[in-house]
Amino acid sequence: MSHAAAMRAALDEARAALDTGDVPIGAVVVDGAGTVIGRGRNAREADADPTAHAEILALREAARARGEWRLTGCSLVVTLEPCTMCAGALVLARVDRLVFGAYDDKAGAVGSLWDVVRDRRLNHRPEVVAGVLAEESTALLDDFFRGQRS
């Protein structure tokens, strides 16, 4: 599965978050064969859970599907640059590759404010592919926040 195809699946998850009033961020975990094994969308509002970020939910589902916490050989594809919690989680899960759409200048931990995933002090550093379908991801977030201000 191409990065763009996986990002389209993540964008579908992000759009589904709109139904619950959550910020439209979506994520998928793709295994080495190109199969989506985990899906997640922001559910902080829906679940009243501060850790219910799209990435965390997708990683949990993928780990359940595999029957183990190590997600070696997998890619995490997410519409927005992960925060520190999510960046730390994907490092701990041993994800091989992170693919994200839009940068997050306010909370991003993959180059914007911090660079958790490339920290040489950690024992695992995934490959990073940034900017995949960034315009679509940004437009979805901009539309959501514009509606919040109205």
mmCIF file of C-alpha atoms in Angstrom:
data_model
loop_
_atom_site.group_PDB
_atom_site.id
_atom_site.type_symbol
_atom_site.label_atom_id
_atom_site.label_comp_id
_atom_site.label_asym_id
_atom_site.label_seq_id
_atom_site.Cartn_x
_atom_site.Cartn_y
_atom_site.Cartn_z
ATOM 1 C CA MET A 1 0.000 0.000 0.000
ATOM 2 C CA SER A 2 1.411 3.391 -0.956
ATOM 3 C CA HIS A 3 1.859 6.158 1.589
ATOM 4 C CA ALA A 4 -0.850 8.187 -0.158
ATOM 5 C CA ALA A 5 -3.340 5.290 -0.083
ATOM 6 C CA ALA A 6 -2.676 4.705 3.611
ATOM 7 C CA MET A 7 -3.052 8.436 4.281
ATOM 8 C CA ARG A 8 -6.423 8.398 2.521
ATOM 9 C CA ALA A 9 -7.509 5.682 4.975
ATOM 10 C CA ALA A 10 -6.259 7.859 7.849
ATOM 11 C CA LEU A 11 -8.176 10.837 6.429
ATOM 12 C CA ASP A 12 -11.342 8.693 6.393
ATOM 13 C CA GLU A 13 -10.789 8.018 10.102
ATOM 14 C CA ALA A 14 -10.252 11.738 10.725
ATOM 15 C CA ARG A 15 -13.523 12.613 9.011
ATOM 16 C CA ALA A 16 -15.331 10.044 11.174
ATOM 17 C CA ALA A 17 -14.086 11.873 14.292
ATOM 18 C CA LEU A 18 -16.175 14.859 13.250
ATOM 19 C CA ASP A 19 -19.327 12.908 14.136
ATOM 20 C CA THR A 20 -18.319 12.938 17.811
ATOM 21 C CA GLY A 21 -17.105 16.524 17.987
ATOM 22 C CA ASP A 22 -13.488 15.458 18.257
ATOM 23 C CA VAL A 23 -10.632 17.166 16.434
ATOM 24 C CA PRO A 24 -10.428 15.390 13.046
ATOM 25 C CA ILE A 25 -7.211 13.439 13.308
ATOM 26 C CA GLY A 26 -7.017 9.896 11.994
ATOM 27 C CA ALA A 27 -4.412 7.151 11.973
ATOM 28 C CA VAL A 28 -3.845 3.681 10.580
ATOM 29 C CA VAL A 29 -1.183 1.067 11.195
ATOM 30 C CA VAL A 30 -0.098 -0.845 8.098
ATOM 31 C CA ASP A 31 1.864 -4.096 8.338
ATOM 32 C CA GLY A 32 4.729 -5.102 6.066
ATOM 33 C CA ALA A 33 2.321 -6.734 3.592
ATOM 34 C CA GLY A 34 0.400 -3.464 3.200
ATOM 35 C CA THR A 35 -2.627 -4.535 5.240
ATOM 36 C CA VAL A 36 -4.264 -2.091 7.651
ATOM 37 C CA ILE A 37 -4.145 -3.826 11.041
ATOM 38 C CA GLY A 38 -5.117 -0.880 13.236
ATOM 39 C CA ARG A 39 -7.337 2.164 12.888
ATOM 40 C CA GLY A 40 -7.897 5.111 15.172
ATOM 41 C CA ARG A 41 -9.503 8.516 15.270
ATOM 42 C CA ASN A 42 -9.426 11.110 18.007
ATOM 43 C CA ALA A 43 -11.924 10.132 20.709
ATOM 44 C CA ARG A 44 -10.949 12.405 23.602
ATOM 45 C CA GLU A 45 -14.354 14.096 23.678
ATOM 46 C CA ALA A 46 -16.349 10.950 22.892
ATOM 47 C CA ASP A 47 -14.572 8.837 25.534
ATOM 48 C CA ALA A 48 -13.677 11.607 28.024
ATOM 49 C CA ASP A 49 -10.140 10.213 27.811
ATOM 50 C CA PRO A 50 -7.127 12.516 27.480
ATOM 51 C CA THR A 51 -5.079 9.658 25.979
ATOM 52 C CA ALA A 52 -7.611 8.776 23.254
ATOM 53 C CA HIS A 53 -5.502 10.191 20.440
ATOM 54 C CA ALA A 54 -5.853 8.628 16.983
ATOM 55 C CA GLU A 55 -2.322 7.221 17.074
ATOM 56 C CA ILE A 56 -2.710 5.573 20.479
ATOM 57 C CA LEU A 57 -5.994 3.929 19.459
ATOM 58 C CA ALA A 58 -4.521 2.686 16.163
ATOM 59 C CA LEU A 59 -1.434 1.296 17.923
ATOM 60 C CA ARG A 60 -3.605 -0.500 20.494
ATOM 61 C CA GLU A 61 -5.756 -2.089 17.797
ATOM 62 C CA ALA A 62 -2.696 -3.154 15.791
ATOM 63 C CA ALA A 63 -1.073 -4.714 18.867
ATOM 64 C CA ARG A 64 -4.282 -6.643 19.597
ATOM 65 C CA ALA A 65 -4.420 -7.822 15.968
ATOM 66 C CA ARG A 66 -0.825 -9.044 16.174
ATOM 67 C CA GLY A 67 -1.108 -10.403 19.679
ATOM 68 C CA GLU A 68 1.991 -8.535 20.818
ATOM 69 C CA TRP A 69 3.075 -4.992 21.606
ATOM 70 C CA ARG A 70 6.037 -4.940 19.223
ATOM 71 C CA LEU A 71 4.934 -3.522 15.878
ATOM 72 C CA THR A 72 8.191 -4.194 14.049
ATOM 73 C CA GLY A 73 7.711 -4.092 10.289
ATOM 74 C CA CYS A 74 4.732 -1.730 10.572
ATOM 75 C CA SER A 75 4.102 1.867 9.574
ATOM 76 C CA LEU A 76 1.987 4.331 11.525
ATOM 77 C CA VAL A 77 0.233 6.731 9.161
ATOM 78 C CA VAL A 78 -1.398 9.781 10.756
ATOM 79 C CA THR A 79 -2.925 12.974 9.418
ATOM 80 C CA LEU A 80 -1.113 15.286 11.867
ATOM 81 C CA GLU A 81 2.406 15.286 13.286
ATOM 82 C CA PRO A 82 2.289 13.309 16.564
ATOM 83 C CA CYS A 83 2.483 14.963 19.975
ATOM 84 C CA THR A 84 5.049 13.902 22.587
ATOM 85 C CA MET A 85 2.792 11.170 24.016
ATOM 86 C CA CYS A 86 2.102 9.639 20.616
ATOM 87 C CA ALA A 87 5.688 9.998 19.393
ATOM 88 C CA GLY A 88 6.874 8.234 22.532
ATOM 89 C CA ALA A 89 4.293 5.480 22.090
ATOM 90 C CA LEU A 90 5.298 4.742 18.512
ATOM 91 C CA VAL A 91 8.961 4.568 19.525
ATOM 92 C CA LEU A 92 8.102 2.185 22.381
ATOM 93 C CA ALA A 93 5.996 0.052 20.012
ATOM 94 C CA ARG A 94 9.042 -0.321 17.716
ATOM 95 C CA VAL A 95 7.147 0.987 14.674
ATOM 96 C CA ASP A 96 9.503 0.992 11.672
ATOM 97 C CA ARG A 97 8.087 4.007 9.873
ATOM 98 C CA LEU A 98 6.031 7.081 10.711
ATOM 99 C CA VAL A 99 4.164 8.761 7.872
ATOM 100 C CA PHE A 100 2.316 11.981 8.654
ATOM 101 C CA GLY A 101 0.467 14.689 6.774
ATOM 102 C CA ALA A 102 0.435 18.152 8.322
ATOM 103 C CA TYR A 103 3.002 19.590 10.699
ATOM 104 C CA ASP A 104 1.752 20.732 14.113
ATOM 105 C CA ASP A 105 3.529 23.945 15.080
ATOM 106 C CA LYS A 106 1.799 24.016 18.491
ATOM 107 C CA ALA A 107 2.376 20.483 19.778
ATOM 108 C CA GLY A 108 4.369 18.507 17.200
ATOM 109 C CA ALA A 109 7.074 16.190 18.502
ATOM 110 C CA VAL A 110 8.547 15.039 15.183
ATOM 111 C CA GLY A 111 10.429 18.161 14.247
ATOM 112 C CA SER A 112 8.162 21.121 15.008
ATOM 113 C CA LEU A 113 8.682 21.690 18.746
ATOM 114 C CA TRP A 114 10.580 18.546 19.680
ATOM 115 C CA ASP A 115 12.000 15.610 17.769
ATOM 116 C CA VAL A 116 11.279 12.643 19.990
ATOM 117 C CA VAL A 117 11.493 9.988 17.271
ATOM 118 C CA ARG A 118 14.997 10.986 16.178
ATOM 119 C CA ASP A 119 16.462 11.372 19.663
ATOM 120 C CA ARG A 120 19.737 9.411 19.603
ATOM 121 C CA ARG A 121 19.398 8.622 23.303
ATOM 122 C CA LEU A 122 16.468 6.303 22.568
ATOM 123 C CA ASN A 123 16.956 2.692 21.536
ATOM 124 C CA HIS A 124 14.644 2.886 18.498
ATOM 125 C CA ARG A 125 14.320 5.537 15.811
ATOM 126 C CA PRO A 126 11.718 4.996 13.085
ATOM 127 C CA GLU A 127 12.029 6.330 9.562
ATOM 128 C CA VAL A 128 9.955 9.505 9.105
ATOM 129 C CA VAL A 129 8.059 10.481 5.967
ATOM 130 C CA ALA A 130 6.425 13.905 6.391
ATOM 131 C CA GLY A 131 4.001 15.935 4.319
ATOM 132 C CA VAL A 132 1.998 13.138 2.684
ATOM 133 C CA LEU A 133 -1.328 14.669 1.564
ATOM 134 C CA ALA A 134 -0.561 17.551 3.917
ATOM 135 C CA GLU A 135 -2.932 19.938 2.139
ATOM 136 C CA GLU A 136 -5.926 17.640 2.691
ATOM 137 C CA SER A 137 -5.019 17.111 6.336
ATOM 138 C CA THR A 138 -4.553 20.822 6.929
ATOM 139 C CA ALA A 139 -7.819 21.725 5.174
ATOM 140 C CA LEU A 140 -9.779 19.277 7.334
ATOM 141 C CA LEU A 141 -8.325 20.773 10.522
ATOM 142 C CA ASP A 142 -8.745 24.378 9.323
ATOM 143 C CA ASP A 143 -12.415 23.761 8.490
ATOM 144 C CA PHE A 144 -13.012 22.173 11.896
ATOM 145 C CA PHE A 145 -11.428 24.998 13.861
ATOM 146 C CA ARG A 146 -13.087 27.664 11.724
ATOM 147 C CA GLY A 147 -16.434 26.083 12.704
ATOM 148 C CA GLN A 148 -15.425 26.095 16.374
ATOM 149 C CA ARG A 149 -14.790 29.847 16.294
ATOM 150 C CA SER A 150 -18.105 30.684 14.635
#
